[in-house]
Amino acid sequence: MQAILVLYFADDQRRDAGFALYYRGINIGAFAGPLITAWLGDHKGRHWGFSAAAVGMTAGLVQYVAGRRHPAGREHSAPAVNDPAALGPDAMRSAVTEIIGGIVAFAAPATLLAVPGWLTTGRFVDLLTLVSVIALAPWPRRTMHPVH
């Protein structure tokens, strides 16, 4: 929601449309998310329900990262706020490369283990949890910067 406030001037009509779109997305997700995850959890198993939630969150994150640098109507938007957390083109390219590399590094062995039946849904979720915890281990060192 902060992005909507800084993208458009207060008197810009697109600002209202941005709020409407934002809240529509929140409401659709709040309505459909529990229905989808509950149905999958009841009919296919809890792992399927949680996996559906993970897929939805990942899709939202990908959309956010891909679209935050190219908002529609940028030439008419409010002046950019000096955001120290914004990634430059080289840093963004590096981050995308790391993300794709991580996905491939995880998906290739998982596929090779799933085809012969060694990797079941339960084991997959356990492995995904382990990888997520390991991947977050360097996070505090990468994101905590002293304030000047």
mmCIF file of C-alpha atoms in Angstrom:
data_model
loop_
_atom_site.group_PDB
_atom_site.id
_atom_site.type_symbol
_atom_site.label_atom_id
_atom_site.label_comp_id
_atom_site.label_asym_id
_atom_site.label_seq_id
_atom_site.Cartn_x
_atom_site.Cartn_y
_atom_site.Cartn_z
ATOM 1 C CA MET A 1 0.000 0.000 0.000
ATOM 2 C CA GLN A 2 2.948 2.306 0.596
ATOM 3 C CA ALA A 3 3.810 1.968 -3.104
ATOM 4 C CA ILE A 4 0.415 3.390 -4.067
ATOM 5 C CA LEU A 5 1.024 6.419 -1.854
ATOM 6 C CA VAL A 6 4.403 7.232 -3.406
ATOM 7 C CA LEU A 7 3.576 6.334 -7.010
ATOM 8 C CA TYR A 8 0.817 8.861 -7.544
ATOM 9 C CA PHE A 9 0.096 12.419 -6.439
ATOM 10 C CA ALA A 10 -2.829 12.861 -4.050
ATOM 11 C CA ASP A 11 -5.028 14.404 -6.767
ATOM 12 C CA ASP A 12 -4.225 11.751 -9.417
ATOM 13 C CA GLN A 13 -7.270 9.656 -10.405
ATOM 14 C CA ARG A 14 -5.085 6.593 -10.869
ATOM 15 C CA ARG A 15 -4.379 6.642 -7.144
ATOM 16 C CA ASP A 16 -8.003 5.684 -6.413
ATOM 17 C CA ALA A 17 -7.805 2.948 -9.047
ATOM 18 C CA GLY A 18 -4.618 1.667 -7.421
ATOM 19 C CA PHE A 19 -6.302 1.466 -4.016
ATOM 20 C CA ALA A 20 -9.320 -0.291 -5.567
ATOM 21 C CA LEU A 21 -7.098 -2.841 -7.307
ATOM 22 C CA TYR A 22 -5.049 -3.402 -4.162
ATOM 23 C CA TYR A 23 -8.100 -4.022 -1.991
ATOM 24 C CA ARG A 24 -9.748 -6.184 -4.668
ATOM 25 C CA GLY A 25 -6.671 -8.406 -4.717
ATOM 26 C CA ILE A 26 -6.617 -8.616 -0.926
ATOM 27 C CA ASN A 27 -10.319 -9.512 -0.809
ATOM 28 C CA ILE A 28 -10.076 -12.141 -3.559
ATOM 29 C CA GLY A 29 -7.114 -13.741 -1.832
ATOM 30 C CA ALA A 30 -8.828 -13.627 1.551
ATOM 31 C CA PHE A 31 -11.923 -15.266 0.070
ATOM 32 C CA ALA A 32 -10.374 -17.836 -2.274
ATOM 33 C CA GLY A 33 -7.274 -18.762 -0.263
ATOM 34 C CA PRO A 34 -9.010 -20.534 2.620
ATOM 35 C CA LEU A 35 -11.458 -22.240 0.249
ATOM 36 C CA ILE A 36 -8.722 -23.635 -1.977
ATOM 37 C CA THR A 37 -6.389 -24.680 0.830
ATOM 38 C CA ALA A 38 -9.213 -26.221 2.879
ATOM 39 C CA TRP A 39 -10.586 -28.167 -0.078
ATOM 40 C CA LEU A 40 -7.146 -29.469 -0.997
ATOM 41 C CA GLY A 41 -6.424 -30.263 2.643
ATOM 42 C CA ASP A 42 -9.650 -32.241 3.017
ATOM 43 C CA HIS A 43 -9.620 -34.037 -0.330
ATOM 44 C CA LYS A 44 -5.934 -34.433 -1.179
ATOM 45 C CA GLY A 45 -4.140 -34.076 2.150
ATOM 46 C CA ARG A 46 -2.801 -31.252 4.296
ATOM 47 C CA HIS A 47 0.483 -31.134 2.404
ATOM 48 C CA TRP A 48 -1.433 -30.222 -0.764
ATOM 49 C CA GLY A 49 -3.261 -27.426 1.055
ATOM 50 C CA PHE A 50 -0.084 -25.898 2.436
ATOM 51 C CA SER A 51 1.648 -26.347 -0.911
ATOM 52 C CA ALA A 52 -1.149 -24.411 -2.627
ATOM 53 C CA ALA A 53 -0.655 -21.582 -0.141
ATOM 54 C CA ALA A 54 3.091 -21.644 -0.822
ATOM 55 C CA VAL A 55 2.503 -21.497 -4.581
ATOM 56 C CA GLY A 56 0.166 -18.519 -4.153
ATOM 57 C CA MET A 57 2.621 -16.650 -1.942
ATOM 58 C CA THR A 58 5.465 -17.373 -4.351
ATOM 59 C CA ALA A 59 3.402 -16.113 -7.298
ATOM 60 C CA GLY A 60 2.633 -12.921 -5.383
ATOM 61 C CA LEU A 61 6.287 -12.403 -4.530
ATOM 62 C CA VAL A 62 7.379 -12.979 -8.130
ATOM 63 C CA GLN A 63 4.756 -10.505 -9.369
ATOM 64 C CA TYR A 64 5.880 -7.943 -6.808
ATOM 65 C CA VAL A 65 9.577 -8.256 -7.638
ATOM 66 C CA ALA A 66 8.961 -8.265 -11.397
ATOM 67 C CA GLY A 67 6.599 -5.312 -11.391
ATOM 68 C CA ARG A 68 7.943 -2.922 -8.798
ATOM 69 C CA ARG A 69 10.494 -1.362 -11.132
ATOM 70 C CA HIS A 70 8.024 -0.719 -13.965
ATOM 71 C CA PRO A 71 4.810 0.836 -12.653
ATOM 72 C CA ALA A 72 2.322 1.936 -15.284
ATOM 73 C CA GLY A 73 2.339 5.635 -15.978
ATOM 74 C CA ARG A 74 5.740 6.306 -14.462
ATOM 75 C CA GLU A 75 6.155 9.572 -16.389
ATOM 76 C CA HIS A 76 3.162 11.011 -14.514
ATOM 77 C CA SER A 77 3.961 9.557 -11.112
ATOM 78 C CA ALA A 78 5.035 11.358 -7.990
ATOM 79 C CA PRO A 79 8.754 11.999 -7.538
ATOM 80 C CA ALA A 80 10.614 8.866 -6.470
ATOM 81 C CA VAL A 81 11.413 8.493 -2.817
ATOM 82 C CA ASN A 82 15.098 7.852 -2.154
ATOM 83 C CA ASP A 83 14.759 4.231 -1.049
ATOM 84 C CA PRO A 84 18.041 2.705 0.186
ATOM 85 C CA ALA A 85 16.512 -0.780 -0.071
ATOM 86 C CA ALA A 86 15.799 -0.471 -3.820
ATOM 87 C CA LEU A 87 18.003 -2.632 -5.984
ATOM 88 C CA GLY A 88 19.879 -1.206 -8.921
ATOM 89 C CA PRO A 89 19.908 -2.994 -12.288
ATOM 90 C CA ASP A 90 23.065 -5.006 -11.540
ATOM 91 C CA ALA A 91 21.893 -6.028 -8.073
ATOM 92 C CA MET A 92 18.462 -6.970 -9.446
ATOM 93 C CA ARG A 93 20.059 -9.078 -12.188
ATOM 94 C CA SER A 94 22.218 -10.794 -9.573
ATOM 95 C CA ALA A 95 19.217 -11.441 -7.311
ATOM 96 C CA VAL A 96 17.150 -12.894 -10.162
ATOM 97 C CA THR A 97 20.088 -15.085 -11.198
ATOM 98 C CA GLU A 98 20.437 -16.366 -7.626
ATOM 99 C CA ILE A 99 16.711 -17.069 -7.388
ATOM 100 C CA ILE A 100 16.643 -18.982 -10.679
ATOM 101 C CA GLY A 101 19.793 -20.869 -9.696
ATOM 102 C CA GLY A 102 18.242 -21.816 -6.371
ATOM 103 C CA ILE A 103 15.060 -23.033 -8.034
ATOM 104 C CA VAL A 104 17.022 -25.159 -10.503
ATOM 105 C CA ALA A 105 19.341 -26.455 -7.771
ATOM 106 C CA PHE A 106 16.290 -27.564 -5.792
ATOM 107 C CA ALA A 107 13.999 -28.722 -8.626
ATOM 108 C CA ALA A 108 16.497 -30.875 -10.525
ATOM 109 C CA PRO A 109 17.396 -33.235 -7.652
ATOM 110 C CA ALA A 110 13.779 -33.230 -6.443
ATOM 111 C CA THR A 111 12.587 -34.340 -9.882
ATOM 112 C CA LEU A 112 15.286 -37.008 -10.115
ATOM 113 C CA LEU A 113 14.244 -38.368 -6.711
ATOM 114 C CA ALA A 114 10.493 -38.107 -7.367
ATOM 115 C CA VAL A 115 10.470 -40.044 -10.638
ATOM 116 C CA PRO A 116 11.540 -43.367 -9.104
ATOM 117 C CA GLY A 117 9.297 -42.717 -6.084
ATOM 118 C CA TRP A 118 11.953 -41.973 -3.479
ATOM 119 C CA LEU A 119 10.662 -38.461 -2.851
ATOM 120 C CA THR A 120 7.101 -38.607 -1.508
ATOM 121 C CA THR A 121 4.914 -35.605 -0.692
ATOM 122 C CA GLY A 122 5.713 -35.889 3.011
ATOM 123 C CA ARG A 123 9.439 -36.100 2.428
ATOM 124 C CA PHE A 124 9.210 -33.227 -0.068
ATOM 125 C CA VAL A 125 7.578 -30.946 2.509
ATOM 126 C CA ASP A 126 10.194 -31.918 5.107
ATOM 127 C CA LEU A 127 12.971 -31.213 2.599
ATOM 128 C CA LEU A 128 11.412 -27.892 1.587
ATOM 129 C CA THR A 129 11.211 -26.859 5.243
ATOM 130 C CA LEU A 130 14.854 -27.774 5.786
ATOM 131 C CA VAL A 131 15.980 -25.877 2.692
ATOM 132 C CA SER A 132 13.939 -22.830 3.752
ATOM 133 C CA VAL A 133 15.569 -22.774 7.185
ATOM 134 C CA ILE A 134 19.049 -23.195 5.710
ATOM 135 C CA ALA A 135 18.395 -20.505 3.086
ATOM 136 C CA LEU A 136 17.392 -18.012 5.776
ATOM 137 C CA ALA A 137 20.539 -18.581 7.852
ATOM 138 C CA PRO A 138 22.625 -15.842 6.126
ATOM 139 C CA TRP A 139 19.662 -13.434 5.930
ATOM 140 C CA PRO A 140 20.335 -11.327 9.068
ATOM 141 C CA ARG A 141 23.907 -10.653 7.974
ATOM 142 C CA ARG A 142 22.825 -9.588 4.473
ATOM 143 C CA THR A 143 20.005 -7.262 5.477
ATOM 144 C CA MET A 144 21.087 -5.605 8.697
ATOM 145 C CA HIS A 145 22.950 -2.418 7.913
ATOM 146 C CA PRO A 146 24.020 0.158 10.459
ATOM 147 C CA VAL A 147 22.057 3.400 10.307
ATOM 148 C CA HIS A 148 24.230 6.424 9.595
#
